[in-house]
Coordinates of C-alpha atoms and ligand atoms in Angstrom, one line a residue:
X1 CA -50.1 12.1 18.9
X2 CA -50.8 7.9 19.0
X3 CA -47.9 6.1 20.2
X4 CA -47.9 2.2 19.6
X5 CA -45.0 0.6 21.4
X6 CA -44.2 -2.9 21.2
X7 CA -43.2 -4.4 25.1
X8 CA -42.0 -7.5 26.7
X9 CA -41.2 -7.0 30.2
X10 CA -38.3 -5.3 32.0
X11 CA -36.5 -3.5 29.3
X12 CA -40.4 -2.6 27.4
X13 CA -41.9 -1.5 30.9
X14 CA -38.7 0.5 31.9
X15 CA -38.8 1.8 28.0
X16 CA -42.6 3.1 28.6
X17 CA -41.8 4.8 32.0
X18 CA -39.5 7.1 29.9
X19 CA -41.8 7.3 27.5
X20 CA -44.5 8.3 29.2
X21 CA -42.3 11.0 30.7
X22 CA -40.8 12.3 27.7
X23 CA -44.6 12.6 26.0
X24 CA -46.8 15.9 25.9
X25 CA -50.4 16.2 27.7
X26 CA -52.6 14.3 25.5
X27 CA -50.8 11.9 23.2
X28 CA -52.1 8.9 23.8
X29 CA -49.2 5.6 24.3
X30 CA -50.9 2.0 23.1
X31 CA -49.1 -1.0 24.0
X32 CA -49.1 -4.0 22.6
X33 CA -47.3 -6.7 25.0
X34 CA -46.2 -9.9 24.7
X35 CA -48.0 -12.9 25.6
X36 CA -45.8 -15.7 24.8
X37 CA -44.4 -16.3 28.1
X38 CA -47.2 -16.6 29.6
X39 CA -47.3 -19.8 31.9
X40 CA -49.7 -21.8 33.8
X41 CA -49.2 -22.5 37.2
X42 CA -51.1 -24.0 40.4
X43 CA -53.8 -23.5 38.0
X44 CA -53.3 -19.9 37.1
X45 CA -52.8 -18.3 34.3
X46 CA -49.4 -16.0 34.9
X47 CA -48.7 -13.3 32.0
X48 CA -45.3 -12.1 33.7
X49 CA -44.7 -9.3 30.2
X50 CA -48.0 -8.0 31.0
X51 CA -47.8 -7.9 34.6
X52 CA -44.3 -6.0 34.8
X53 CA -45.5 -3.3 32.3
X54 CA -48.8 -3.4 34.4
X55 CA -46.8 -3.3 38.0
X56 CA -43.7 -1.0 36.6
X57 CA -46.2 1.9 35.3
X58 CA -48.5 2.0 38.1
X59 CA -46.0 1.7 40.9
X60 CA -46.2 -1.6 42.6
X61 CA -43.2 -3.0 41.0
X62 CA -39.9 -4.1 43.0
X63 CA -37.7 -1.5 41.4
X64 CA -33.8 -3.2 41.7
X65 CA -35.7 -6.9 41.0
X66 CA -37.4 -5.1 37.9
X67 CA -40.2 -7.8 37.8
X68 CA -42.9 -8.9 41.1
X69 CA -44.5 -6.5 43.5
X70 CA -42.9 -4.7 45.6
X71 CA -42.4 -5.4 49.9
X72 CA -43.7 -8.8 48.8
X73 CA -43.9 -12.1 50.9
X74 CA -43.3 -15.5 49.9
X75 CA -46.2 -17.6 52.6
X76 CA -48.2 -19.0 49.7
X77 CA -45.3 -20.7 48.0
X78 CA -43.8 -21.7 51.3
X79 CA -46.9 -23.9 51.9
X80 CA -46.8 -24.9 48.3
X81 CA -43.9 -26.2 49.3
X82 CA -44.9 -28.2 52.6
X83 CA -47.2 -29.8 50.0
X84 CA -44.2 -30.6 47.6
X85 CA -46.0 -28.7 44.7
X86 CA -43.9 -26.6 43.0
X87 CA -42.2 -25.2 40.9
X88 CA -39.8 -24.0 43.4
X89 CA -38.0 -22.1 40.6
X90 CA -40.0 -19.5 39.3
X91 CA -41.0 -16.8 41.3
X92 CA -44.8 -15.8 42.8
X93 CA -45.0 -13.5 46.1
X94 CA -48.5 -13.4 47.6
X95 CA -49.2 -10.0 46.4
X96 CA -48.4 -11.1 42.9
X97 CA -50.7 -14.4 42.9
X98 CA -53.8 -12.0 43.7
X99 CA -53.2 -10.9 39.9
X100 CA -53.3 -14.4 38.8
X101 CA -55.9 -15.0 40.9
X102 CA -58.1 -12.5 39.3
X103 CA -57.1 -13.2 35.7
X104 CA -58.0 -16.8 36.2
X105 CA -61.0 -16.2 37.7
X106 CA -62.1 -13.5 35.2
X107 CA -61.0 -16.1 32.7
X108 CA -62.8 -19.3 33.6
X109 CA -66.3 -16.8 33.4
X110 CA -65.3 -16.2 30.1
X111 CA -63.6 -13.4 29.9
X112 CA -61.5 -13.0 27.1
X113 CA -57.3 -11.9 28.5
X114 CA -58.0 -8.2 26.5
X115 CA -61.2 -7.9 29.0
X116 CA -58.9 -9.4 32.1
X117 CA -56.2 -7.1 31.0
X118 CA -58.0 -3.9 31.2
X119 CA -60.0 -5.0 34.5
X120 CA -56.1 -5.1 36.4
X121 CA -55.7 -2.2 34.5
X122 CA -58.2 -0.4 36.6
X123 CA -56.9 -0.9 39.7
X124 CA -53.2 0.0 38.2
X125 CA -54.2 2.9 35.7
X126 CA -50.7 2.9 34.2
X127 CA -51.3 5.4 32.2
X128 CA -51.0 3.8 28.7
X129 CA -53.8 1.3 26.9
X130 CA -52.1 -2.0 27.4
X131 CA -53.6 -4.5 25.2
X132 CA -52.3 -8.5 25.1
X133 CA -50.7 -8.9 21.4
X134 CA -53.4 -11.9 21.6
X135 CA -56.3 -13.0 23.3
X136 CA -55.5 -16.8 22.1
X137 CA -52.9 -19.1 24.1
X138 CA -49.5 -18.9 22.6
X139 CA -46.5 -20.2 24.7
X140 CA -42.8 -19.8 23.5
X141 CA -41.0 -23.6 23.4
X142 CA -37.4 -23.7 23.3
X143 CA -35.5 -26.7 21.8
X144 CA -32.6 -28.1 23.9
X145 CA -30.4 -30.8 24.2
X146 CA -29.2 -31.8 27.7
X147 CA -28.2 -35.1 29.7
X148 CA -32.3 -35.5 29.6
X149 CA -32.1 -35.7 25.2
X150 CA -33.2 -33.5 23.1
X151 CA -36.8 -31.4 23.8
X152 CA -39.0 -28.7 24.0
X153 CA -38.9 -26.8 27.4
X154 CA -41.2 -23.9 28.2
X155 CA -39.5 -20.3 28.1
X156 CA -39.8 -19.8 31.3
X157 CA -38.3 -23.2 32.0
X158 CA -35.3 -22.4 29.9
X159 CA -34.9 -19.0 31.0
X160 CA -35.6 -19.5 34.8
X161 CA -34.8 -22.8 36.0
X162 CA -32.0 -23.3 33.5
X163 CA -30.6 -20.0 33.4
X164 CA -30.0 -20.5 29.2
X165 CA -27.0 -22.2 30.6
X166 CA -27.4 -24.5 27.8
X167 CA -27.6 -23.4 23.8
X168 CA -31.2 -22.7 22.4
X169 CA -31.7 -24.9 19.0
X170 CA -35.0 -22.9 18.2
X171 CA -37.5 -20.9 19.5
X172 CA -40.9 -21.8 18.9
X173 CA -44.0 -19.6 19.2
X174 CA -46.5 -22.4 20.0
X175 CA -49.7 -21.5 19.1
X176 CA -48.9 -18.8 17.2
X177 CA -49.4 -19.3 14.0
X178 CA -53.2 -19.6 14.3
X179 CA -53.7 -16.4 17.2
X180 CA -55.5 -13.9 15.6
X181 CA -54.7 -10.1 17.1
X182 CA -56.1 -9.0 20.3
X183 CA -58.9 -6.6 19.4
X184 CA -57.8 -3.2 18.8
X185 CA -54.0 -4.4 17.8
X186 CA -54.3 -4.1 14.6
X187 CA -56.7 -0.9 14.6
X188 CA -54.2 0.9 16.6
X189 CA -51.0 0.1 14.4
X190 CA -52.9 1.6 11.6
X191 CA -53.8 4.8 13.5
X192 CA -50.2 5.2 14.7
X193 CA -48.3 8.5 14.4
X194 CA -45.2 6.8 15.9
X195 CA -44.5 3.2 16.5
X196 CA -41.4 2.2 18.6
X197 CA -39.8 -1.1 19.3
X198 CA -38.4 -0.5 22.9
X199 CA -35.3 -2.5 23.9
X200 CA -37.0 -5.8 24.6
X201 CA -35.7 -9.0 23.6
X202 CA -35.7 -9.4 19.9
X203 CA -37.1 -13.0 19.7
X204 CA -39.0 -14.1 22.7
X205 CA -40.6 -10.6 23.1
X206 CA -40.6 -8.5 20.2
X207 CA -40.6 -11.4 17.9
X208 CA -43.3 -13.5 19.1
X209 CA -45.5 -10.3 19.0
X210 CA -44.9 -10.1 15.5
X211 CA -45.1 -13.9 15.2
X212 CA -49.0 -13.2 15.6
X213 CA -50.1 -13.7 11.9
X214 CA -51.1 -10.1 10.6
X215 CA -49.3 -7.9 13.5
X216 CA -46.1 -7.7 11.3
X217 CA -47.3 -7.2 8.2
X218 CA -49.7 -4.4 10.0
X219 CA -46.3 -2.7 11.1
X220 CA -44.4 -3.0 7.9
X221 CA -47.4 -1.7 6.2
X222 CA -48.4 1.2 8.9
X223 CA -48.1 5.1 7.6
X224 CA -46.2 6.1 10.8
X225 CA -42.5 5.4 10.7
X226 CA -41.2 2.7 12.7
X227 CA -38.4 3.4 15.5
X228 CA -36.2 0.6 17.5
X229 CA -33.8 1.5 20.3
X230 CA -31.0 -1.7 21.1
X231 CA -31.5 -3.6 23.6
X232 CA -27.5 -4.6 22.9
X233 CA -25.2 -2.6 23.7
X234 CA -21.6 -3.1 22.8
X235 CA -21.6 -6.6 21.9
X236 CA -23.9 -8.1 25.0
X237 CA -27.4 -7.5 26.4
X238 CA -27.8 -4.7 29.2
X239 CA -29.4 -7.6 31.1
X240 CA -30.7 -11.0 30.7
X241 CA -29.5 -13.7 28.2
X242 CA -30.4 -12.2 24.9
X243 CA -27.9 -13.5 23.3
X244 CA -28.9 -17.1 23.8
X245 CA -32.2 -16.8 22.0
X246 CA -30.4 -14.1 19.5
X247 CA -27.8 -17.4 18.3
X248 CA -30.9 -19.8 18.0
X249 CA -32.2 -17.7 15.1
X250 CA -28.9 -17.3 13.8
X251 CA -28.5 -13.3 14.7
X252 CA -24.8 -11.9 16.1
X253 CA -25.4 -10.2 19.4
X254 CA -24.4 -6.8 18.3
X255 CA -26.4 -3.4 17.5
X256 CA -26.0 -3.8 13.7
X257 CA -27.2 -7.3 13.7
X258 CA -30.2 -6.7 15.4
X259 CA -31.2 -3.5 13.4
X260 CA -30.8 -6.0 10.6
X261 CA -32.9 -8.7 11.9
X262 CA -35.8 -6.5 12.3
X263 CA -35.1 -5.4 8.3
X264 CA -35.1 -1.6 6.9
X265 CA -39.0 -0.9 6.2
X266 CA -38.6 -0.3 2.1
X267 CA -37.0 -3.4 1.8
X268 CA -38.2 -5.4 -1.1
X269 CA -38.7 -9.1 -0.6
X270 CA -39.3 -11.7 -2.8
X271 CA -37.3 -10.1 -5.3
X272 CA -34.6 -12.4 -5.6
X273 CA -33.9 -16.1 -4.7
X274 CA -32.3 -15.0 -1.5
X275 CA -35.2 -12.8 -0.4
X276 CA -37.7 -15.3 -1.5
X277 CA -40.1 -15.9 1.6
X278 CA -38.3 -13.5 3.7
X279 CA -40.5 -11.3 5.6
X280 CA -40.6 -7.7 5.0
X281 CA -38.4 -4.7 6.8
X282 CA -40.0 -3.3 9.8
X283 CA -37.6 0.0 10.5
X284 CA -37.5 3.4 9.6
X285 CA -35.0 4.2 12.1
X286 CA -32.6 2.6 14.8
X287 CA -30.8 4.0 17.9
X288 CA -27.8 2.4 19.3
X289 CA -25.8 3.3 22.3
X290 CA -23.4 5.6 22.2
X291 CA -20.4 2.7 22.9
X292 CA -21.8 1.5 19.3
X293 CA -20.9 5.0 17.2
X294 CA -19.1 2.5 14.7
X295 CA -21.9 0.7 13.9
X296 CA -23.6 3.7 12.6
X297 CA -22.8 3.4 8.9
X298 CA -23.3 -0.3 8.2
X299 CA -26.8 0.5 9.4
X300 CA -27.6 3.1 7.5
X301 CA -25.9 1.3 4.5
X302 CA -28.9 -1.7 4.7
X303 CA -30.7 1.8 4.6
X304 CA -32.3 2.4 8.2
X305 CA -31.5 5.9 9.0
X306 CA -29.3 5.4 12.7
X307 CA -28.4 7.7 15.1
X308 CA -25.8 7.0 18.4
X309 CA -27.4 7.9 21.8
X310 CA -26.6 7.0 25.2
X311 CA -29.2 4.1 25.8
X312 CA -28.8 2.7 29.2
X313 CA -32.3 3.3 31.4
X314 CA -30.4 4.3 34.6
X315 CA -33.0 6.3 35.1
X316 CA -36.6 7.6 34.5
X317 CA -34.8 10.9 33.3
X318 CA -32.3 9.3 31.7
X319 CA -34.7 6.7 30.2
X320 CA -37.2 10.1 29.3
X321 CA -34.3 11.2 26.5
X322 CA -33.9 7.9 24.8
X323 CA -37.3 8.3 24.6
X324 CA -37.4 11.8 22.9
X325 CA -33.9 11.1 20.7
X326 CA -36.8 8.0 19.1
X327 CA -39.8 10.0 18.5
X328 CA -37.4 13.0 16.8
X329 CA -36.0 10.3 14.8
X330 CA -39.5 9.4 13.8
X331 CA -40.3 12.8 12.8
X332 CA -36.6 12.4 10.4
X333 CA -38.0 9.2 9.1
X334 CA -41.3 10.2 8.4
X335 CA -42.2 10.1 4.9
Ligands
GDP401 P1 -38.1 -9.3 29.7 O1 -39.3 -9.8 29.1 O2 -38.2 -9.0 31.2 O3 -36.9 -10.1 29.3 O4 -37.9 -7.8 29.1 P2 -37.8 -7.2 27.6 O5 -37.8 -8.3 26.6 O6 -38.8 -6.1 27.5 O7 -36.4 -6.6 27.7 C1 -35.2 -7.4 27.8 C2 -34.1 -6.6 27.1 O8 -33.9 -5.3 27.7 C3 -32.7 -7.3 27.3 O9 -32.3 -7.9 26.1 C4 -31.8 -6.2 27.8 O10 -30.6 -6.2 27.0 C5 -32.6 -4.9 27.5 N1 -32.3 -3.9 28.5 C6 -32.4 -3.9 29.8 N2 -32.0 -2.8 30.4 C7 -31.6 -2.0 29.4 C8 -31.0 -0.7 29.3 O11 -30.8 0.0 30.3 N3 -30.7 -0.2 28.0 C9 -30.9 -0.9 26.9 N4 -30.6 -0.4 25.7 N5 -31.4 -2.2 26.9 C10 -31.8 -2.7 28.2
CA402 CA1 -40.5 -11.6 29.0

């Protein structure tokens, strides 16, 4: 069986570790991960979805942090410091800046991020084909207003440094609406059995993957059904400020909402003025937590087939079912 998942960072690379417990010998797990946070820093090119799916699945991640290597030390940044050059707010151990050290390198020889990707991958092996949604620059903008005015910041600006403390205006994929699809995105949607949306953000990580011009339409288009699992559960995010970015684009933080966000699959658009424009229906199916039962039928009702499970990762085991309840709803779903 080919699996395509969709990943951010924590709540994708947690997603997969299930995943990749819950799958038989042989089936192969593709995932396409989100490149919109990426950042440049001292010079370096940092991919922090890439590098926690990377870390999480091959075992160098620091497991109650969820993101960064594990027993990591902080001399690099210190001396950064001495030198006043920060930022002092985002995060990078010394183990960690050896990654970005060999991305950047790999990428000033030309390299293209796919290539760099699977050269970390090597020393990693996380046992699933991790491929960048993009090998083009695209770098998620929030609009804020603050005692500064009204601007753009980067994600990891808003998200770090500012904590979303302040509201999100819009969220803006810079870049892209002119990245093409990392090879073998597309290719692998289209050769799909299953595809899941793990419980990543809906905006800054699921949607600016399918903000890459021909990735959605791929999806909605795909003969494998299509599977989400919430990354809300009842009424707030598991973790993280998912409902900051959710309000920008005008989506309630509950289970329902998202599931509706994402669209049911055989949804016609264009067919009326309200539709006009709209973007088609990515899901088959939808799991929501158990907590969320209610929500069921107003799910099913926009016509995505919805089952209640318990959905919190606690654990790999724990994490393994979610991962099984999805791929039986895909067999249910598939047409
Ligand atoms: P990020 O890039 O590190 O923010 O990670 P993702 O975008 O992949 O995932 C973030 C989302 O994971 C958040 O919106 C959380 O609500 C969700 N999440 C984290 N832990 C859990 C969990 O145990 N269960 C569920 N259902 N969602 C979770
Ligand atoms: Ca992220």
């Amino acid at each position: 069986m080919r699996i395509v998942a969709l990943a951010g960072g924590i709540g994708g690379a947690r997603f997969l570790r299930g995943l990749k417990a819950a799958v038989a010998p042989g089936d192969e797990i593709t995932v396409i991960g989100n490149t919109g946070d990426d950042i440049h820093l001292y010079g370096l090119k940092v991919c922090p979805d890439l590098d926690t799916v990377m870390y999480t699945l091959g075992g160098g991640i620091h497991e109650e942090q969820g993101w960064g290597r594990t027993d990591e030390t902080w001399s690099i940044k210190a001396e950064m410091k001495e030198y006043g050059v920060g930022p002092e707010w985002f995060g990078l151990g010394d183990r960690d800046f050896a990654t970005h050290l060999v991305r950047s390198q790999m990428l000033t020889a030309g390299y293209t991020l796919s290539q760099v990707t699977e050269a970390l991958c090597v020393r990693w092996q996380p046992g699933v084909r991790l491929l960048p949604m993009s090998d083009d620059r695209v770098e998620t903008h929030v609009k804020i207003t603050d005692e500064a005015g009204t601007r753009a910041v980067h994600f990891q600006e808003y998200w770090v440094r500012l904590h979303a403390a302040v509201d999100a205006e819009a969220i803006v994929p810079v870049g892209a609406d002119t990245a093409k699809p990392a090879p073998g995105v597309l290719e692998a949607i289209a050769a799909a059995d299953v595809i899941l949306f793990p419980p990543s953000n809906p905006v800054v990580s699921i949607g600016t993957i399918l903000a890459v011009p021909g990735i959605r339409e791929a999806i909605a288009s795909a003969a494998a059904p299509v599977v989400g699992l919430s990354p809300i559960i009842g009424g707030a995010p598991v973790r993280g400020m998912a409902d900051k970015v959710l309000a920008a684009v005008g989506v309630e933080t509950t289970a329902e909402a998202v599931a509706g966000h994402y669209g049911h699959r055989g949804a016609a658009t264009g067919t009326s003025a309200h539709d006009a424009g709209r973007p088609a229906g990515l899901l088959d199916g939808w799991l929501v937590d158990t907590a969320d039962e209610a929500a069921v039928p107003a799910v099913e009702a926009a016509g995505i087939t919805c089952r209640a499970v318990p959905l919190l990762m606690t654990d790999v085991e724990a994490t393994a079912s979610m991962a099984r309840a999805a791929l039986e709803l895909a067999e249910q779903v598939r047409r």
